Coordinates of C-alpha atoms in Angstrom, one line a residue:
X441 CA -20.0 26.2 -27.4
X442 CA -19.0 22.5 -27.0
X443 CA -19.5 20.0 -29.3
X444 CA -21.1 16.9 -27.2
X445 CA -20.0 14.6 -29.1
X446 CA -16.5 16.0 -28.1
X447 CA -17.7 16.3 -24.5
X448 CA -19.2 12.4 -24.6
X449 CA -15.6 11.2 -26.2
X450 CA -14.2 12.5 -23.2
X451 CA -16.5 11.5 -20.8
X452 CA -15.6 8.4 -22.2
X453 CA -12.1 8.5 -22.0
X454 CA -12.4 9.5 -18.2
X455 CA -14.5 6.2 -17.6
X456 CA -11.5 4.3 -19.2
X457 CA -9.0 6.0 -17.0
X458 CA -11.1 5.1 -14.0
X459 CA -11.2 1.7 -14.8
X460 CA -7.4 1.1 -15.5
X461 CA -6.3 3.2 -12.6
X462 CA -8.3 1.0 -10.6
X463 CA -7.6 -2.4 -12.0
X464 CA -3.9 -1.6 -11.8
X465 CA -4.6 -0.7 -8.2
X466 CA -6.5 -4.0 -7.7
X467 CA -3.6 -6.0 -9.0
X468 CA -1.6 -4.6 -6.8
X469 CA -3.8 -5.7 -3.7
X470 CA -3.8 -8.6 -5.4
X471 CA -1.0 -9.6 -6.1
X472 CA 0.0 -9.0 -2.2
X473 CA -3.2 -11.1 -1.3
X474 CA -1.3 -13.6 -3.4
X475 CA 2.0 -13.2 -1.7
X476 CA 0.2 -13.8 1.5
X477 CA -1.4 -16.6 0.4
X478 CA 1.9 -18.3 -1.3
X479 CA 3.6 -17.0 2.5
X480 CA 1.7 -19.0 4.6
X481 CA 1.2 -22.0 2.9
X482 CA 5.3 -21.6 2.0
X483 CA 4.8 -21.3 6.2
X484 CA 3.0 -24.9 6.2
X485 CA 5.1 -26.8 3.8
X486 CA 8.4 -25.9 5.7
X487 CA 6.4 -26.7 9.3
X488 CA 5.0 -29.5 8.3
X489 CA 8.4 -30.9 7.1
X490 CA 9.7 -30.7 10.5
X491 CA 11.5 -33.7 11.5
X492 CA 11.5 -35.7 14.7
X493 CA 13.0 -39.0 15.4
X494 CA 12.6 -41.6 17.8
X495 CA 15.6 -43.9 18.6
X496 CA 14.2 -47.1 19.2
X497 CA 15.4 -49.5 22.4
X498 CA 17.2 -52.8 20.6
X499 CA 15.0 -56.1 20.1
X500 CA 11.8 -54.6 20.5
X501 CA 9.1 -57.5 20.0
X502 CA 6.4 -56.6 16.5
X503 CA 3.7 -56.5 18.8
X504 CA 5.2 -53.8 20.9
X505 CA 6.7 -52.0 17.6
X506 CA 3.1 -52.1 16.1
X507 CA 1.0 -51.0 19.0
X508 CA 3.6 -48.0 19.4
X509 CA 3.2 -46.7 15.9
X510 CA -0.5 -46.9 16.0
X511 CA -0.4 -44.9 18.8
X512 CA 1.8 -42.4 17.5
X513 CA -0.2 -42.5 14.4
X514 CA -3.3 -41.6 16.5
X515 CA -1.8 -38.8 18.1
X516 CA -3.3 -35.0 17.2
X517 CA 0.1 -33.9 16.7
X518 CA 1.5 -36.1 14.0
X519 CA 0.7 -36.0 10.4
X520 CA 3.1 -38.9 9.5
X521 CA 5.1 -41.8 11.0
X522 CA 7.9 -44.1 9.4
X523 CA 9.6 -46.4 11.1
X524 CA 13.1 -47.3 9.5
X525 CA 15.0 -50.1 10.6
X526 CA 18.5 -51.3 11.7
X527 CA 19.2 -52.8 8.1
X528 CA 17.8 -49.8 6.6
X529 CA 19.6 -47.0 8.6
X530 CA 22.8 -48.6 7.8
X531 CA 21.9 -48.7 4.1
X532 CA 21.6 -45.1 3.8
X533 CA 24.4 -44.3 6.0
X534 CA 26.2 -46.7 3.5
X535 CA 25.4 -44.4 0.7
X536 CA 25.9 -41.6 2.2
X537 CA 29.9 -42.0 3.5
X538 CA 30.5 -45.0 0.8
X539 CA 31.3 -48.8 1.4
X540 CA 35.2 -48.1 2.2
X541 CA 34.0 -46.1 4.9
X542 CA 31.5 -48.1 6.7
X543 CA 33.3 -51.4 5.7
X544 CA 35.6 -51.7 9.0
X545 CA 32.6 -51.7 11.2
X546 CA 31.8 -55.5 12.9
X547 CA 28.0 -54.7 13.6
X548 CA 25.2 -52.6 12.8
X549 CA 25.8 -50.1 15.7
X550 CA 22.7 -48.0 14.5
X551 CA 19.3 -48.4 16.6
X552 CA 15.6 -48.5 14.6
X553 CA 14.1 -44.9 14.3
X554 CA 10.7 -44.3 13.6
X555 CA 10.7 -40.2 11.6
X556 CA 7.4 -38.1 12.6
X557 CA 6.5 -35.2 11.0
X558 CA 4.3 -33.0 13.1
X559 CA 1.2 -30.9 11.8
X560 CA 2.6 -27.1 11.0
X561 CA 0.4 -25.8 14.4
X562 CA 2.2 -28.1 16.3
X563 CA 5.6 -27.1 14.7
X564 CA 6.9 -24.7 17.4
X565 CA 9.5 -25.0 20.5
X566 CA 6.7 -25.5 23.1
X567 CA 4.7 -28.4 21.3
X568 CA 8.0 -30.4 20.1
X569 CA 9.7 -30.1 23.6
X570 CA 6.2 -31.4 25.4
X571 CA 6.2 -34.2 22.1
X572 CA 9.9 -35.0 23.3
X573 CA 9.2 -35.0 26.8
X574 CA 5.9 -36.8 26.3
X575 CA 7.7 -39.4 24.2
X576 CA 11.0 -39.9 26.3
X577 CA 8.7 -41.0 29.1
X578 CA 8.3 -44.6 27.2
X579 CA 11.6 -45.8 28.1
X580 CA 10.8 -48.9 27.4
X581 CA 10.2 -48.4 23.8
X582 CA 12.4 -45.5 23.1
X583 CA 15.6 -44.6 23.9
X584 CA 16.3 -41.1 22.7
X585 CA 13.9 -38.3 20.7
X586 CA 15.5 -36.1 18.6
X587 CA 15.0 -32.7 16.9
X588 CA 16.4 -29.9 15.3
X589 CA 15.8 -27.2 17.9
X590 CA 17.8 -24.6 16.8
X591 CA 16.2 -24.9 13.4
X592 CA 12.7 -24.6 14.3
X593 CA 13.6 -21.5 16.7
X594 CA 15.0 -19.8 13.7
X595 CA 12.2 -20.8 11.4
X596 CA 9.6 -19.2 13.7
X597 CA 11.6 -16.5 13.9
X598 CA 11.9 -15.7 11.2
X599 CA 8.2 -16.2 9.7
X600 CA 6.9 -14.1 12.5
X601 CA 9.2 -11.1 11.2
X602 CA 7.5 -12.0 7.7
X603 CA 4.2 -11.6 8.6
X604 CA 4.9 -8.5 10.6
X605 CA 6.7 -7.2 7.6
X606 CA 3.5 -8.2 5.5
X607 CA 1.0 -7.2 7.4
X608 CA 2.5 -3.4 7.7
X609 CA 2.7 -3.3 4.1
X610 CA -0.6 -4.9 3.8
X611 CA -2.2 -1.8 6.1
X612 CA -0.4 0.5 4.2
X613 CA -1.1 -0.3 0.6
X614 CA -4.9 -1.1 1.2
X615 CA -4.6 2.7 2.7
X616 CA -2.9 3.9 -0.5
X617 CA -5.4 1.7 -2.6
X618 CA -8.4 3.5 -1.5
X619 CA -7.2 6.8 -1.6
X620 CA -5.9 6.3 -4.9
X621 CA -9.6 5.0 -6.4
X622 CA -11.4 7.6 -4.1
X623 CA -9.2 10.8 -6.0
X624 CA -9.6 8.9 -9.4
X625 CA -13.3 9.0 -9.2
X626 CA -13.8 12.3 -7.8
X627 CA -11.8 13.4 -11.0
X628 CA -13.9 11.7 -12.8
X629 CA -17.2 13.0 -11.5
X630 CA -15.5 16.3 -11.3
X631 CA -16.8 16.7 -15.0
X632 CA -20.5 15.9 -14.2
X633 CA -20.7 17.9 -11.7
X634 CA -22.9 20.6 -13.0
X635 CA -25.1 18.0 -13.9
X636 CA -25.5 16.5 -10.4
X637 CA -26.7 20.3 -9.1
X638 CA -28.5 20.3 -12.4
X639 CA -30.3 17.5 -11.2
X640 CA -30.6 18.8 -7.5
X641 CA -31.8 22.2 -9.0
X642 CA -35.0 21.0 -10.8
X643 CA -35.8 18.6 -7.7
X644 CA -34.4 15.4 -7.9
X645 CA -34.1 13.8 -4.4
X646 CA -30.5 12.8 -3.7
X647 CA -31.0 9.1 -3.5
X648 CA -32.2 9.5 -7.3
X649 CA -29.4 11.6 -8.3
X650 CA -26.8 9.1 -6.5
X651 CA -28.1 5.9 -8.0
X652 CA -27.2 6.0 -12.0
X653 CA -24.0 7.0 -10.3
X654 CA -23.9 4.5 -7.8
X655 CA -24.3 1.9 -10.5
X656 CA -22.0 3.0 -12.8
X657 CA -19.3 2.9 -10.4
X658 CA -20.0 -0.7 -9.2
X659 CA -19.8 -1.6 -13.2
X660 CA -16.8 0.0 -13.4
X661 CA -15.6 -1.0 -9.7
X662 CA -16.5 -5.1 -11.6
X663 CA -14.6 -4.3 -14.8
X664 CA -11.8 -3.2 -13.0
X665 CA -11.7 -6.4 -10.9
X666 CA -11.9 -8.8 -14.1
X667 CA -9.1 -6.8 -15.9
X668 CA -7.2 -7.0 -12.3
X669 CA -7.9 -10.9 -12.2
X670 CA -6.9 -11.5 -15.8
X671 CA -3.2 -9.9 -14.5
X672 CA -3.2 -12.2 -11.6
X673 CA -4.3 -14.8 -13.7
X674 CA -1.7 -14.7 -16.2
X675 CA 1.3 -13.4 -13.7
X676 CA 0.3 -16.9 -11.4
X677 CA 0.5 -19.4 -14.7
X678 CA 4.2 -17.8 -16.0
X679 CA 5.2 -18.1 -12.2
X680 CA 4.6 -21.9 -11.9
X681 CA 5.5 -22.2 -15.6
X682 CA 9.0 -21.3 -14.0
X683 CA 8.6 -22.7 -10.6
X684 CA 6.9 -26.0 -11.1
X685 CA 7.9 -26.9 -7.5
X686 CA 5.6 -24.0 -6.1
X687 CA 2.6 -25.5 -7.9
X688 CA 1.1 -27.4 -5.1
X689 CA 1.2 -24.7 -2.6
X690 CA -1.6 -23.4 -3.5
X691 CA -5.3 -25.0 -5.1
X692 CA -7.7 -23.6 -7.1
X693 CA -10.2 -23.1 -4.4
X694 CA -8.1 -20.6 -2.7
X695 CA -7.1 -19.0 -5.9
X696 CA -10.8 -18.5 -6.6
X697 CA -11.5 -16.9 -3.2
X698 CA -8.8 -14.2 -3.4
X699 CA -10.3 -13.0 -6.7
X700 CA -13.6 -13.2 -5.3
X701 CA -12.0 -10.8 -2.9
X702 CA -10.4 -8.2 -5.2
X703 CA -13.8 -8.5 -7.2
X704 CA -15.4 -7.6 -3.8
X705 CA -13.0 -5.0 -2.9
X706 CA -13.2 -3.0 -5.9
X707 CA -17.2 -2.7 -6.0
X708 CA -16.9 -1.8 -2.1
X709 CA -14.4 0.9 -3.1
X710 CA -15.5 2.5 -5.9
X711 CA -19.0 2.2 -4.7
X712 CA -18.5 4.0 -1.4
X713 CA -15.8 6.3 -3.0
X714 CA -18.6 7.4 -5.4
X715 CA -20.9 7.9 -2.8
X716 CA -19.4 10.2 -1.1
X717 CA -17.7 11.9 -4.4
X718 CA -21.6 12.6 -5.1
X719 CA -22.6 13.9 -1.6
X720 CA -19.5 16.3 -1.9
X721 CA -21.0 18.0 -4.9
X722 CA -24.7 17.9 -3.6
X723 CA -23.5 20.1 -0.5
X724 CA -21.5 22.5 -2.5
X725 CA -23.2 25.7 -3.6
X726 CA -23.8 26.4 -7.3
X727 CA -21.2 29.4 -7.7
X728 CA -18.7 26.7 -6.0
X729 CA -18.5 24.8 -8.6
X730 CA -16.3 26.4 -10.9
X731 CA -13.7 26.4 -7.8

């Protein structure tokens, strides 16, 4: 006959099992939730970065210069505006092709540019050719508007193949995820499950034989999620510990919602996995349990 404190010590162990086979999985979600995260606010950054320039007509009066960046400063689609004049353009072309190689030149042949950056929804080919368009219409302020177009066809490009790439792998992890939890908790009730038709056999209802397991599972499904954050936790603070650059893409509020989501996810999935790991052995017949 079995000892039950042999049969408790594994009961025991199985719980463990279940809850490190699930944070692992959680981490896993996680840590893509994370990529995703880090991906579109990477996604942001580089839009929002996106550089157009507005040559300026020569000996533009203050009052026209000032009225002009206040209304470009108004507009929906820019984030920034800086204007840069003659003296200063010529500065910076000075240090970037040296003294010897400016020196031969009898005037300052570069106009005043004022540099937008544009908001990152308004970082696309449509909405910077209607900017440019929309902006080459004041001739008598400006005299050219530049951008790189090639660059920003390439960038969304290539972020759109990203987030097709990531949002495959997305679908098919999560799918993975819950079929891993679902099998590692129908392993682990696979052990009570002669006291589950026990239960059914003296007349519990089902709802009463479901709940201790119900809320088990969501204990487990919440210690899973805290060991699973912990990872993240720790795996996020030695990546900007090596990557201090990357540390303002993302803030502690949205750090806080994506564990709030794996914490979420992993009662949801090892509460309905339980659910129906229960309901499977209330509809099996007692001599199908040793099968």
């Amino acid at each position: 006959m079995e000892n039950p404190q042999d049969g408790n010590r594994r009961l025991r162990s199985s719980y463990v099992s279940a809850i490190i086979s699930i944070a692992l999985v959680l981490f896993l979600v996680g840590l893509l939730g994370l990529l995703i995260l880090e991906a579109r606010r990477l996604s942001e950054y580089v839009r929002e970065h996106v550089q157009v320039s507005i040559f300026l007509q020569d000996n533009l009066k203050d009052e026209q210069l000032n009225a002009f960046m206040q209304e470009l400063e108004s507009m929906s689609e820019v984030r920034q505006a800086r204007y840069v004049s003659k003296e200063a353009a010529l500065d910076s072309l000075k240090k970037e092709l040296g003294e010897e190689a400016t020196g031969m030149l009898e005037a300052n042949p570069l106009p005043a540019t004022i540099d937008l950056k544009v908001r990152a929804e308004y970082a696309d080919p449509d909405s910077l050719k209607a900017l440019q368009t929309h902006l080459q219409a004041r001739s008598e302020l400006v005299r050219e508007v530049v951008y790189q177009q090639t660059e920003v066809e390439r960038i969304n490009k290539n972020f759109r193949t990203v987030a097709l790439v990531v949002f495959a792998f997305s679908l098919l992890l999560l799918v993975v995820a819950i079929a891993l939890i679902n099998n590692t908790i129908r392993l682990t009730l696979f052990s009570r499950r002669f006291t589950i038709k026990s239960m059914q056999l003296v007349g519990a209802t089902r709802g009463f034989i479901r709940r201790p397991f119900l809320l088990r599972s969501l204990l487990h499904g919440i210690y899973a999620s805290l060991i699973a954050c912990i990872l993240l936790s720790g795996l996020y603070a030695l990546l900007y510990a090596r990557v201090p650059e990357l540390a303002g893409l993302l803030d502690f509020q949205t750090l806080g919602l994506l564990f709030g989501g794996v914490v979420v996810l992993g009662m949801i999935i090892s509460g309905v996995s339980t659910f129906f790991a229960v309901n499977r052995y209330l509809r099996l017949h007692l001599d199908e349990l040793y099968y």
